mmCIF file of C-alpha atoms and ligand atoms in Angstrom:
data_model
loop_
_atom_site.group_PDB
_atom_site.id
_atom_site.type_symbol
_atom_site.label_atom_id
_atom_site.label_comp_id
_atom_site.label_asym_id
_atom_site.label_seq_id
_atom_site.Cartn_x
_atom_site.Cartn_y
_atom_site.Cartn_z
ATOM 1 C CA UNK A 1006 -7.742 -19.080 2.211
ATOM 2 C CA UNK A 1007 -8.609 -15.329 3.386
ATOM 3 C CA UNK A 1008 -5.956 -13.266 4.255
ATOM 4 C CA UNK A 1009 -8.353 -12.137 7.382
ATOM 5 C CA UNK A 1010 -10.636 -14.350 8.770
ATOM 6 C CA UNK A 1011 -13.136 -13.026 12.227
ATOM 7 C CA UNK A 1012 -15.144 -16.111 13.133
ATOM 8 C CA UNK A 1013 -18.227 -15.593 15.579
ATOM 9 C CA UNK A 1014 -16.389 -13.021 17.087
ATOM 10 C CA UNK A 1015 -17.524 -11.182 20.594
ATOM 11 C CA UNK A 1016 -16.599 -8.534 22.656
ATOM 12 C CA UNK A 1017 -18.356 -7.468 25.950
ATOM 13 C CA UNK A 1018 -17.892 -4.316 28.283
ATOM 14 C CA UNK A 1019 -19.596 -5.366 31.456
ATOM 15 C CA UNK A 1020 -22.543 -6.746 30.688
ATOM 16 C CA UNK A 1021 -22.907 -4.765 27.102
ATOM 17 C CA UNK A 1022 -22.242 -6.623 24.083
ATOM 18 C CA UNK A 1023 -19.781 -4.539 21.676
ATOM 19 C CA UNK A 1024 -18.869 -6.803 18.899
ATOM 20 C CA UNK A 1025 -22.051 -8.968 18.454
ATOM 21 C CA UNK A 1026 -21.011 -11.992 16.567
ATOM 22 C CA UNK A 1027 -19.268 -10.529 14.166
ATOM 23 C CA UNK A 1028 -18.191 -13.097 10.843
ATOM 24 C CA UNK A 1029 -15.854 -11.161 7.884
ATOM 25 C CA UNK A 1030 -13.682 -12.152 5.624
ATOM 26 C CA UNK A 1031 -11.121 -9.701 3.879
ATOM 27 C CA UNK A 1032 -8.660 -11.123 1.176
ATOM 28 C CA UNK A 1033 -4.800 -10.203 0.025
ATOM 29 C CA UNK A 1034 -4.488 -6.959 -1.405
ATOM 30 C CA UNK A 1035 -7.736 -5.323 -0.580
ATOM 31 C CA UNK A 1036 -8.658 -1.453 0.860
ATOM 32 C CA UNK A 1037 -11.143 -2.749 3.480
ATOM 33 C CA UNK A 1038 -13.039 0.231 4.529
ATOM 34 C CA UNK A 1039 -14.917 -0.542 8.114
ATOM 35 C CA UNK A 1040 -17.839 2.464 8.189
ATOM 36 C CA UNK A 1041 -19.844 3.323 10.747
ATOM 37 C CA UNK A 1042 -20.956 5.695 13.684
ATOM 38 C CA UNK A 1043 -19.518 6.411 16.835
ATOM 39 C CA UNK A 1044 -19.881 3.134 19.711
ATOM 40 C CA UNK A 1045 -20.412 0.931 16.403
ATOM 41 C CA UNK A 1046 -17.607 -1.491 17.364
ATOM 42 C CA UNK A 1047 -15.328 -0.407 15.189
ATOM 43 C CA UNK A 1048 -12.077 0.348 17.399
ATOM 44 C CA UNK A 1049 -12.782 -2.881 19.378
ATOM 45 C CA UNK A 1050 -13.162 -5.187 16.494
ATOM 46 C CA UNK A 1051 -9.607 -3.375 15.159
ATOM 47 C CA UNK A 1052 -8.446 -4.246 18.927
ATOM 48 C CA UNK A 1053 -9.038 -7.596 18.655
ATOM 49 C CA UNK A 1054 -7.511 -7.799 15.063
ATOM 50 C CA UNK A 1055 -4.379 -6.837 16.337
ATOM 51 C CA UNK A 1056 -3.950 -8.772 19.363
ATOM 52 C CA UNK A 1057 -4.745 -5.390 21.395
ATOM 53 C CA UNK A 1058 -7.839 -6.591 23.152
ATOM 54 C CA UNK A 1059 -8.951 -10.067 24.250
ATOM 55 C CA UNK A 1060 -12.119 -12.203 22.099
ATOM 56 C CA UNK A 1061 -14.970 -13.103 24.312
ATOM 57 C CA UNK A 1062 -15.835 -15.660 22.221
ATOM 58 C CA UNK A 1063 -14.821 -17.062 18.218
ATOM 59 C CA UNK A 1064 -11.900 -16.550 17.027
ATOM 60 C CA UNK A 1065 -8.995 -14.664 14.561
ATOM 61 C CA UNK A 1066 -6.676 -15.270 11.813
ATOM 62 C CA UNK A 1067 -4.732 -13.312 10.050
ATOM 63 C CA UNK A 1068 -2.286 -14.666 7.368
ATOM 64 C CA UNK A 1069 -3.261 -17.736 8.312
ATOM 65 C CA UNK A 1070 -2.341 -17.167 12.494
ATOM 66 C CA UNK A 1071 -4.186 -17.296 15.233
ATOM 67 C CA UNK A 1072 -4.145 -13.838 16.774
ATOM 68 C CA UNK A 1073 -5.020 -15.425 20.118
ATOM 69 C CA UNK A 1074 -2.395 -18.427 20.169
ATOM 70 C CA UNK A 1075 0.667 -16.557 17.775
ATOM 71 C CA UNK A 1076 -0.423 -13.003 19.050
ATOM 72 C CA UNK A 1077 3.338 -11.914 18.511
ATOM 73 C CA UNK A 1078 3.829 -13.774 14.761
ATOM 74 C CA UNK A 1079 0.504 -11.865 14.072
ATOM 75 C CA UNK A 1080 2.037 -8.277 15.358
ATOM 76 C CA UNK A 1081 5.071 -8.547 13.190
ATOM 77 C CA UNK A 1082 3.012 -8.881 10.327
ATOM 78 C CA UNK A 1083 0.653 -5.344 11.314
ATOM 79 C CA UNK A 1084 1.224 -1.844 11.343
ATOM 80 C CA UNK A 1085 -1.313 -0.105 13.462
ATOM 81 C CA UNK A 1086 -2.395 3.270 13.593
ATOM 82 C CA UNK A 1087 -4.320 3.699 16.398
ATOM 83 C CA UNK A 1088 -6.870 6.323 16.701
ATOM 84 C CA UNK A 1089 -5.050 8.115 20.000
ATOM 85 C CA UNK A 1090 -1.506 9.099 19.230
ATOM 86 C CA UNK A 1091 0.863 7.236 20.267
ATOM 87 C CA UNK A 1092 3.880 9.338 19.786
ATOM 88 C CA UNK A 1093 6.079 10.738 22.124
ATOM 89 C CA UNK A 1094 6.042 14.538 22.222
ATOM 90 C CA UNK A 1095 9.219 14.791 23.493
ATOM 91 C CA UNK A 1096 11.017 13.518 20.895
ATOM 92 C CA UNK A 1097 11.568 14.110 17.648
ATOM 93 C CA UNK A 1098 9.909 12.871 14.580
ATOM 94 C CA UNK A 1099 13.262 11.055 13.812
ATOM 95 C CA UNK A 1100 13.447 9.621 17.446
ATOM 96 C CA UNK A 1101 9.983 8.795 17.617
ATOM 97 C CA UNK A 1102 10.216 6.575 14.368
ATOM 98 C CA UNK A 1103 13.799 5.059 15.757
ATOM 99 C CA UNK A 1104 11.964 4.072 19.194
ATOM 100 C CA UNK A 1105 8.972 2.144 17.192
ATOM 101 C CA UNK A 1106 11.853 0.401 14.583
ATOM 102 C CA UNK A 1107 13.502 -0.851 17.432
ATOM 103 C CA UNK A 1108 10.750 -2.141 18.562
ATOM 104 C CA UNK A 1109 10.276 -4.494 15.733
ATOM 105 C CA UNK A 1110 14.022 -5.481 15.844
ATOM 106 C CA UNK A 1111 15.226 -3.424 13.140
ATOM 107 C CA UNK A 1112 18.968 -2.487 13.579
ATOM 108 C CA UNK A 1113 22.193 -0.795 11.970
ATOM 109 C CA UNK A 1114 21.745 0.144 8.527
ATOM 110 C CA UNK A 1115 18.499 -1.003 7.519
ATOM 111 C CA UNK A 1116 17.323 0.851 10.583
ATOM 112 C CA UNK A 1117 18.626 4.096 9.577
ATOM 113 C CA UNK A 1118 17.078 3.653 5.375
ATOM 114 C CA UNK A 1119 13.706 2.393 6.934
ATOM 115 C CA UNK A 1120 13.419 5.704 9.641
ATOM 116 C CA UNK A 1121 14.298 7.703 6.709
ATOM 117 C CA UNK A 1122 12.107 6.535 4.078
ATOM 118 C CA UNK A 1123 8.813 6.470 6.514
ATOM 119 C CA UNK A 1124 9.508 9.959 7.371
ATOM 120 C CA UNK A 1125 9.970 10.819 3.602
ATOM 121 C CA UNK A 1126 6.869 8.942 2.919
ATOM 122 C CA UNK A 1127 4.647 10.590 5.133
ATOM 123 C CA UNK A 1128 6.036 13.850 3.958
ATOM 124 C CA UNK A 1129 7.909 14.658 7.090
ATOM 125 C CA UNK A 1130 11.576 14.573 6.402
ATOM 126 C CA UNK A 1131 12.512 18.043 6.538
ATOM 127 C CA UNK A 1132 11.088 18.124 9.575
ATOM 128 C CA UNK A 1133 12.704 14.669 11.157
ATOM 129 C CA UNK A 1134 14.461 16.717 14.054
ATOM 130 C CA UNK A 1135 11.495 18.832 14.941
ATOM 131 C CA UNK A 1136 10.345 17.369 17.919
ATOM 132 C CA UNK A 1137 6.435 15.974 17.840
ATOM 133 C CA UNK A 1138 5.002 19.138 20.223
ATOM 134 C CA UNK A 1139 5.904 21.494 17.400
ATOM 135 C CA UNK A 1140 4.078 19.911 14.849
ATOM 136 C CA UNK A 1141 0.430 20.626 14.229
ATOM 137 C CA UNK A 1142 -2.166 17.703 14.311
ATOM 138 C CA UNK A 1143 -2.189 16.330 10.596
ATOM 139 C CA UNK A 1144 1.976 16.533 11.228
ATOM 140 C CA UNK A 1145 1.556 14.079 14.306
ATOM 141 C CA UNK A 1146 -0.985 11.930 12.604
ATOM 142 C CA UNK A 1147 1.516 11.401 9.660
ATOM 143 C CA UNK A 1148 4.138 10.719 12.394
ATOM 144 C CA UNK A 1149 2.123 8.193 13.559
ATOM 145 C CA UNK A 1150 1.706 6.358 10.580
ATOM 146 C CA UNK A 1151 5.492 6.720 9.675
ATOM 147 C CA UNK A 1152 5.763 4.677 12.914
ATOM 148 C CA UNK A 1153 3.163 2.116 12.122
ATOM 149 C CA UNK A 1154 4.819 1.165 8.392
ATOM 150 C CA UNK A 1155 8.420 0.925 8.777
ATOM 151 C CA UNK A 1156 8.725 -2.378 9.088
ATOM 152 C CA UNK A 1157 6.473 -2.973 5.771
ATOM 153 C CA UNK A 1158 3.822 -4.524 7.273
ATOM 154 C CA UNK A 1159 1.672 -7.066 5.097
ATOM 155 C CA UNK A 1160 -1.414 -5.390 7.037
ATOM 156 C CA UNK A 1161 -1.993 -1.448 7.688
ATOM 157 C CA UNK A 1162 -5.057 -1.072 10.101
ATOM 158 C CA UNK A 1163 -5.648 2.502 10.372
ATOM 159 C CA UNK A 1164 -8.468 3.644 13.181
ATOM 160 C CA UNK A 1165 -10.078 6.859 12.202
ATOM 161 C CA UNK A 1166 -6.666 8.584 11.347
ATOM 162 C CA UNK A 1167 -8.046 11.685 9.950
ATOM 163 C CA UNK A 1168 -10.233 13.078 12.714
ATOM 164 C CA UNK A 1169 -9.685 16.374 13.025
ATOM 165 C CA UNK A 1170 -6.963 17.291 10.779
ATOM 166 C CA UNK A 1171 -6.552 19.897 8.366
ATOM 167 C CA UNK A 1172 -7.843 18.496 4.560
ATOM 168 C CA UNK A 1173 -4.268 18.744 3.396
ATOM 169 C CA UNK A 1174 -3.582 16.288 5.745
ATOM 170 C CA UNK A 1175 -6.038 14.429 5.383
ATOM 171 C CA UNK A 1176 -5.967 14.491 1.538
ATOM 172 C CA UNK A 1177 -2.167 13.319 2.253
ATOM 173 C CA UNK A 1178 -3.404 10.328 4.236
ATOM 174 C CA UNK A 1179 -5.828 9.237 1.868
ATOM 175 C CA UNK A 1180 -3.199 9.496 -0.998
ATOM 176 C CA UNK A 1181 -0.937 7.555 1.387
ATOM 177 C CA UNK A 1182 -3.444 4.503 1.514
ATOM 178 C CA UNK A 1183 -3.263 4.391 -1.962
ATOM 179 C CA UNK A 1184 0.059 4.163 -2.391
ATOM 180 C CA UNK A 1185 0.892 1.725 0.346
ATOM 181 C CA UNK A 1186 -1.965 -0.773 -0.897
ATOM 182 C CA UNK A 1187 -0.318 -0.439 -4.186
ATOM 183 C CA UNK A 1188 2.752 -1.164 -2.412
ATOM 184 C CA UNK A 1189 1.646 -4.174 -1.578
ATOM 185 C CA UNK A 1190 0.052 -4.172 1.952
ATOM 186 C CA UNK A 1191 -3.258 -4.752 2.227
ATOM 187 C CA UNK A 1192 -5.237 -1.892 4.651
ATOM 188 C CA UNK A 1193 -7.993 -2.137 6.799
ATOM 189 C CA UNK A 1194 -9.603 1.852 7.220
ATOM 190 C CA UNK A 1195 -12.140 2.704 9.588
ATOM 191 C CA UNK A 1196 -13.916 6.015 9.829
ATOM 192 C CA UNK A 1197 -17.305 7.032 10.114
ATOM 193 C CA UNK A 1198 -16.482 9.496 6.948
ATOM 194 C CA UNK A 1199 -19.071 8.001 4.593
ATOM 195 C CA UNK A 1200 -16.711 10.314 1.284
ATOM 196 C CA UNK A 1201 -13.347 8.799 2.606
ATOM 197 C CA UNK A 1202 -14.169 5.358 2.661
ATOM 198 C CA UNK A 1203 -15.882 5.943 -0.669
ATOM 199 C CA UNK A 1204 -12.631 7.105 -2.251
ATOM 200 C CA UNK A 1205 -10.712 4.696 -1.171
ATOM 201 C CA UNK A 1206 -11.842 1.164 -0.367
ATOM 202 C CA UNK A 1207 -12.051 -1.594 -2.707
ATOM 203 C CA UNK A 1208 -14.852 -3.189 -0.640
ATOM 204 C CA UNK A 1209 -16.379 -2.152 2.740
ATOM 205 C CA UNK A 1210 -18.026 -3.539 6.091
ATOM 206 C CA UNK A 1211 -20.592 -1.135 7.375
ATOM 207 C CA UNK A 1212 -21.126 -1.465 11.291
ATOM 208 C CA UNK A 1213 -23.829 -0.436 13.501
ATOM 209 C CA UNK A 1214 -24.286 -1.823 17.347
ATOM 210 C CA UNK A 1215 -21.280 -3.889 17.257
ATOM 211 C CA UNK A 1216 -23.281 -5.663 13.783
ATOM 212 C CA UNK A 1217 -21.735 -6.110 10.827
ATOM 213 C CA UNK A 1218 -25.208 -4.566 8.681
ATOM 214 C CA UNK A 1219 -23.554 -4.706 4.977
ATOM 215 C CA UNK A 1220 -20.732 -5.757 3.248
ATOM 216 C CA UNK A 1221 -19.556 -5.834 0.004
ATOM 217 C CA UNK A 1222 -18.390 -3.748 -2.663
ATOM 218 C CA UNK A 1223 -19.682 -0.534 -3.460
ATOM 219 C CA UNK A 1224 -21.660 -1.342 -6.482
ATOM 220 C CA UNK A 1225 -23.039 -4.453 -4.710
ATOM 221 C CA UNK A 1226 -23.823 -2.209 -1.568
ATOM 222 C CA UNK A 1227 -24.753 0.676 -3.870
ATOM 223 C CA UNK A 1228 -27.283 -2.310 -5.488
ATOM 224 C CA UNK A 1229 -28.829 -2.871 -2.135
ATOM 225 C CA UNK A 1230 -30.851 0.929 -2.373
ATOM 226 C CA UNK A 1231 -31.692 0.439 -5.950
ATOM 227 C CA UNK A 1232 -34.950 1.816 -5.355
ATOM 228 C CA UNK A 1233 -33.871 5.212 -4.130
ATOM 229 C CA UNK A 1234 -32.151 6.019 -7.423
ATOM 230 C CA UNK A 1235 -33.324 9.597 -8.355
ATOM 231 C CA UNK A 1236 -33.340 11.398 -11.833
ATOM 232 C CA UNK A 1237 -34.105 14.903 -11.475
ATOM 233 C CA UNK A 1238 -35.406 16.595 -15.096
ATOM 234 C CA UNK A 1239 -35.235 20.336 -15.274
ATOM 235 C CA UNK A 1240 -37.742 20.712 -18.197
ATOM 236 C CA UNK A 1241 -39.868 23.367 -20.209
ATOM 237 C CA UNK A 1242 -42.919 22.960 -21.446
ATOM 238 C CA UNK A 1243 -44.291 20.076 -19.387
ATOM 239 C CA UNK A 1244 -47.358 18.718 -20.130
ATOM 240 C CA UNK A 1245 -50.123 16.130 -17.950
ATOM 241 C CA UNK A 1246 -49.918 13.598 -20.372
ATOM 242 C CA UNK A 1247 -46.020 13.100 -20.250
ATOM 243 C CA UNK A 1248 -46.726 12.904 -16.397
ATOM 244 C CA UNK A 1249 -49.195 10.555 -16.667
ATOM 245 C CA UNK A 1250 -46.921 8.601 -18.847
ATOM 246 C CA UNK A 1251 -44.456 8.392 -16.640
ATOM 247 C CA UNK A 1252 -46.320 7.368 -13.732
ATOM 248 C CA UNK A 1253 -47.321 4.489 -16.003
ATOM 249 C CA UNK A 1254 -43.852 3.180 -16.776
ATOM 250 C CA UNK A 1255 -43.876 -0.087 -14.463
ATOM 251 C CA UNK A 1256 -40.135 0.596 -13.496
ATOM 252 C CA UNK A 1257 -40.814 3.917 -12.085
ATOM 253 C CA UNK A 1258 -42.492 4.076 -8.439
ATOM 254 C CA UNK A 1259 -42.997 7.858 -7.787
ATOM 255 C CA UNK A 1260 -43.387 11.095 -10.057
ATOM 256 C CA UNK A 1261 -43.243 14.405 -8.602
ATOM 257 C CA UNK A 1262 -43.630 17.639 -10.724
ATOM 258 C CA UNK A 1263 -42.389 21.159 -9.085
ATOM 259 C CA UNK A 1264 -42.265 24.125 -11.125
ATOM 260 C CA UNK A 1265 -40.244 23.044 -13.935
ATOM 261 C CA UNK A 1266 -38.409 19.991 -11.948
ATOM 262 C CA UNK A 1267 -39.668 16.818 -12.843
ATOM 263 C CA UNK A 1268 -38.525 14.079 -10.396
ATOM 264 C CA UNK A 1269 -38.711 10.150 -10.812
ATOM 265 C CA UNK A 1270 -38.035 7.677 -8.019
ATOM 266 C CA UNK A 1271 -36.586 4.543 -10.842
ATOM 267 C CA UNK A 1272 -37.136 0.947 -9.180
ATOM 268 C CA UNK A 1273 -33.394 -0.001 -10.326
ATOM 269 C CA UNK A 1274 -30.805 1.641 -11.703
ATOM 270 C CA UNK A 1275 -30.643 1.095 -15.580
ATOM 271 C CA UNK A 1276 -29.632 3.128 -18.782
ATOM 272 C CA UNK A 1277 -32.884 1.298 -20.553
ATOM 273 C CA UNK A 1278 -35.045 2.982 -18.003
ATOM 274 C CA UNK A 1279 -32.981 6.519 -18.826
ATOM 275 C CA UNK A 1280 -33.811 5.990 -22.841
ATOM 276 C CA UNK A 1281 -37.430 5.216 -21.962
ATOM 277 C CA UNK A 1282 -37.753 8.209 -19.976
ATOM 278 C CA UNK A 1283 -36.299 10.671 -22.640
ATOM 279 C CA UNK A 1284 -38.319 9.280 -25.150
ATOM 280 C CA UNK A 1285 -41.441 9.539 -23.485
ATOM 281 C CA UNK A 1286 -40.690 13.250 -22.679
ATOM 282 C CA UNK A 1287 -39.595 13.780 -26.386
ATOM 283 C CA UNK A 1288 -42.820 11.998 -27.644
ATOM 284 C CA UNK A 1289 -44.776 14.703 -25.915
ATOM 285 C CA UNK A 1290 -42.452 17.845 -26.865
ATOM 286 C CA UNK A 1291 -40.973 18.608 -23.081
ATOM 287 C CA UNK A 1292 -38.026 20.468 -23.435
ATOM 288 C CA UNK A 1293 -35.160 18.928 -21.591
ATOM 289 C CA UNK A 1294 -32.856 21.320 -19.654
ATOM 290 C CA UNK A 1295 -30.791 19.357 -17.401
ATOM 291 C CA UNK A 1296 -30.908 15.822 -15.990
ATOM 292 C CA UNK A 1297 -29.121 14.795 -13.009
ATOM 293 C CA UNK A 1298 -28.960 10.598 -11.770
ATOM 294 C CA UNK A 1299 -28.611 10.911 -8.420
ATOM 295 C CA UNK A 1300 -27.178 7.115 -7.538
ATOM 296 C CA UNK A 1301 -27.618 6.002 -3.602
ATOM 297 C CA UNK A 1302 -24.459 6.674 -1.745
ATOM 298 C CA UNK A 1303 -23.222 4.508 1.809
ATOM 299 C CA UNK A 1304 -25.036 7.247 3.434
ATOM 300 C CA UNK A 1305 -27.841 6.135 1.490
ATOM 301 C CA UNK A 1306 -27.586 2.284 2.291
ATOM 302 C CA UNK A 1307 -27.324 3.357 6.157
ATOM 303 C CA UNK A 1308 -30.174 5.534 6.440
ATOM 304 C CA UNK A 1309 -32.288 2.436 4.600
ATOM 305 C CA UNK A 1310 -30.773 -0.359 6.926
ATOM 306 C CA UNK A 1311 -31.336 1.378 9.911
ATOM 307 C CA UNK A 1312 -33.519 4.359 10.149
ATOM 308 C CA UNK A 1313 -30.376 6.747 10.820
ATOM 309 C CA UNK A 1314 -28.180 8.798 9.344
ATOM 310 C CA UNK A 1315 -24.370 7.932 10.187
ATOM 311 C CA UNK A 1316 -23.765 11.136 11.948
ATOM 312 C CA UNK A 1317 -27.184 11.153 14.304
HETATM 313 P P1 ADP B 2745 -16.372 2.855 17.375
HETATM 314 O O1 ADP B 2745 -14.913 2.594 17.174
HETATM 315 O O2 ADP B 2745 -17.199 2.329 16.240
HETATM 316 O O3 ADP B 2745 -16.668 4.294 17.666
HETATM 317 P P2 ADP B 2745 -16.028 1.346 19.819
HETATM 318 O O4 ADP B 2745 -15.509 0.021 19.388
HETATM 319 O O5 ADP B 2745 -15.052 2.325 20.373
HETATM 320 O O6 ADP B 2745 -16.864 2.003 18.637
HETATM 321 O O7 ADP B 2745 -17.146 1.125 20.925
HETATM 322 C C1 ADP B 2745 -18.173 0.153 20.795
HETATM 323 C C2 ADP B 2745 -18.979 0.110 22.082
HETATM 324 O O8 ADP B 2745 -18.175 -0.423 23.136
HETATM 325 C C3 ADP B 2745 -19.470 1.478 22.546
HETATM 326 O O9 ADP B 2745 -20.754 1.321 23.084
HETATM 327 C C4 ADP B 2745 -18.467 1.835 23.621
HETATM 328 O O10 ADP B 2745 -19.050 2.664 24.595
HETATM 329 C C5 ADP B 2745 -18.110 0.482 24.216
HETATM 330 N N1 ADP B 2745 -16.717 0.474 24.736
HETATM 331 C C6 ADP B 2745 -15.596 0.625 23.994
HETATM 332 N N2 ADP B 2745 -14.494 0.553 24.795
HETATM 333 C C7 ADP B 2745 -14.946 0.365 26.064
HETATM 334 C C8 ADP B 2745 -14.315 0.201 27.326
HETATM 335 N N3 ADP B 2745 -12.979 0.215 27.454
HETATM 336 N N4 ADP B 2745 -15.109 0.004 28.420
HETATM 337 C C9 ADP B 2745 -16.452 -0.041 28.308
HETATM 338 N N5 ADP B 2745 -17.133 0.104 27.134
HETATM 339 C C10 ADP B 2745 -16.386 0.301 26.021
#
């Protein structure tokens, strides 16, 4: 059985539909990146994954619970790091940690070795009685995940926790998924940051209008925009006839020649198609300078599924 299961799931605002009957799966052990712009549905779905926010309609499991029926079973088994802080500025980075391990009924000693080893995770314990208004914005987003994993959650859902932060920061955080899915806990990621749910997710859901557009993993998704794959030839000596040849090849669907840049729009992506090409341009003595592949990217796979780039 999936580890996370949203069945026919559906959120409304009013009389505006966020989370449109939404169906995904995610299994043990996975980075699940969740991609998309802003208003996609994102947040909301992650609300209702985590008990936060009432389903209109379908319904949850995670581990095998029902968020709706064993909402508190289902929170002891989730660390969330919500996309607002939630730390308290007034205390300390030490305190705040404390206040969120009580919380989950952690006590005595294992208390103390769990506040200390989620502030040394998230790179914060030299600063553990700092209080949070002294620390800069990546320092309170680490803070907040030090308070979301101290009670080793079997599910990290982290909401767009690198919005603007420093890229140290956010190069920490990313690192930090790694390491905690390796860990053990499996992590749900959302962020409309096409590169950092690239780097880090072993599959990923792409949103749009409270849809769930594309899913799968990147190669599959990558699959999906086959026909935009691009192979740019810097070349000397280019002649018609290679040109002509090219246009010919039945895998290739567009040829365009500037200067000395020779560009080719391949049907699919495929090193047979690469050898083809070379030879053809060999056969007829162009000089090859540089070739680049450019393969589609989730940016890519967005702009083809719905007209728009992710940031528009
Ligand atoms: P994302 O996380 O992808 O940016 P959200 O889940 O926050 O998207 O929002 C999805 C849609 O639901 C948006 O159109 C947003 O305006 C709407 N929405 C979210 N929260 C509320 C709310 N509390 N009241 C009314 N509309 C909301």
């Amino acid at each position: 059985m999936s580890f996370i299961q949203l069945k026919d799931v559906v959120k409304r605002y009013n009389n505006n539909i966020s989370v449109d009957h939404l169906n995904l799966t995610i299994q043990e052990g996975e980075v699940f990146g969740l991609l998309g712009p802003n208003g996609a549905g994102k947040s909301t779905t992650i609300k209702m994954l985590s008990g936060l926010l009432k389903i209109d309609q379908g319904h949850v499991l995670v581990d095998g619970l029902s968020v709706a029926s064993q909402p508190l079973e289902v929170k002891r088994r989730i660390g969330l790091v919500p996309q607002d802080l939630a730390i308290y500025e007034g205390l300390t980075a030490k305190e705040n940690v404390t206040f969120f391990a009580r919380l989950y009924g952690l006590r005595g000693k294992l208390l103390k070795s769990r506040v200390e080893e989620a502030l040394d995770f998230v790179g914060l314990a030299d600063r553990s009685g700092d209080k949070a208004s002294s620390f800069s914005g990546g320092m309170k987003r680490r803070l907040n995940i030090a308070c979301a994993i101290m009670h080793h959650p079997k599910l990290i859902i982290m909401d767009e926790p690198t919005v603007g932060i420093d890229p140290q920061s956010r190069n920490h955080i990313l690192e930090s998924v790694r390491t905690l899915n390796r860990m053990g806990s499996t992590i749900i990621y959302t962020s409309h940051y096409m590169e950092e749910v690239s780097a880090i997710s072993t599959r990923v859901g792409i949103m749009d209008h409270g849809h769930l557009i594309a899913c799968g993993t990147q190669e599959e998704l990558r699959c999906k925009v086959a026909q935009d794959n691009k192979i740019i030839i810097q070349a000397a000596n280019i002649v018609d006839e290679a040109i002509q040849e090219l246009n010919n090849h039945p895998r290739i669907k567009k040829v365009t020649l500037q200067d000395q840049m020779i560009e080719l729009l391949q049907l699919a992506s495929s090193q047979a198609y690469l050898q083809d090409i070379l030879f053809i341009l060999s056969k007829h003595q162009v000089k090859i300078v540089s070739l680049t592949q450019v393969e589609p990217d989730l940016e890519a796979l967005f702009l083809s599924l719905t007209g728009r780039t992710l940031r528009d």
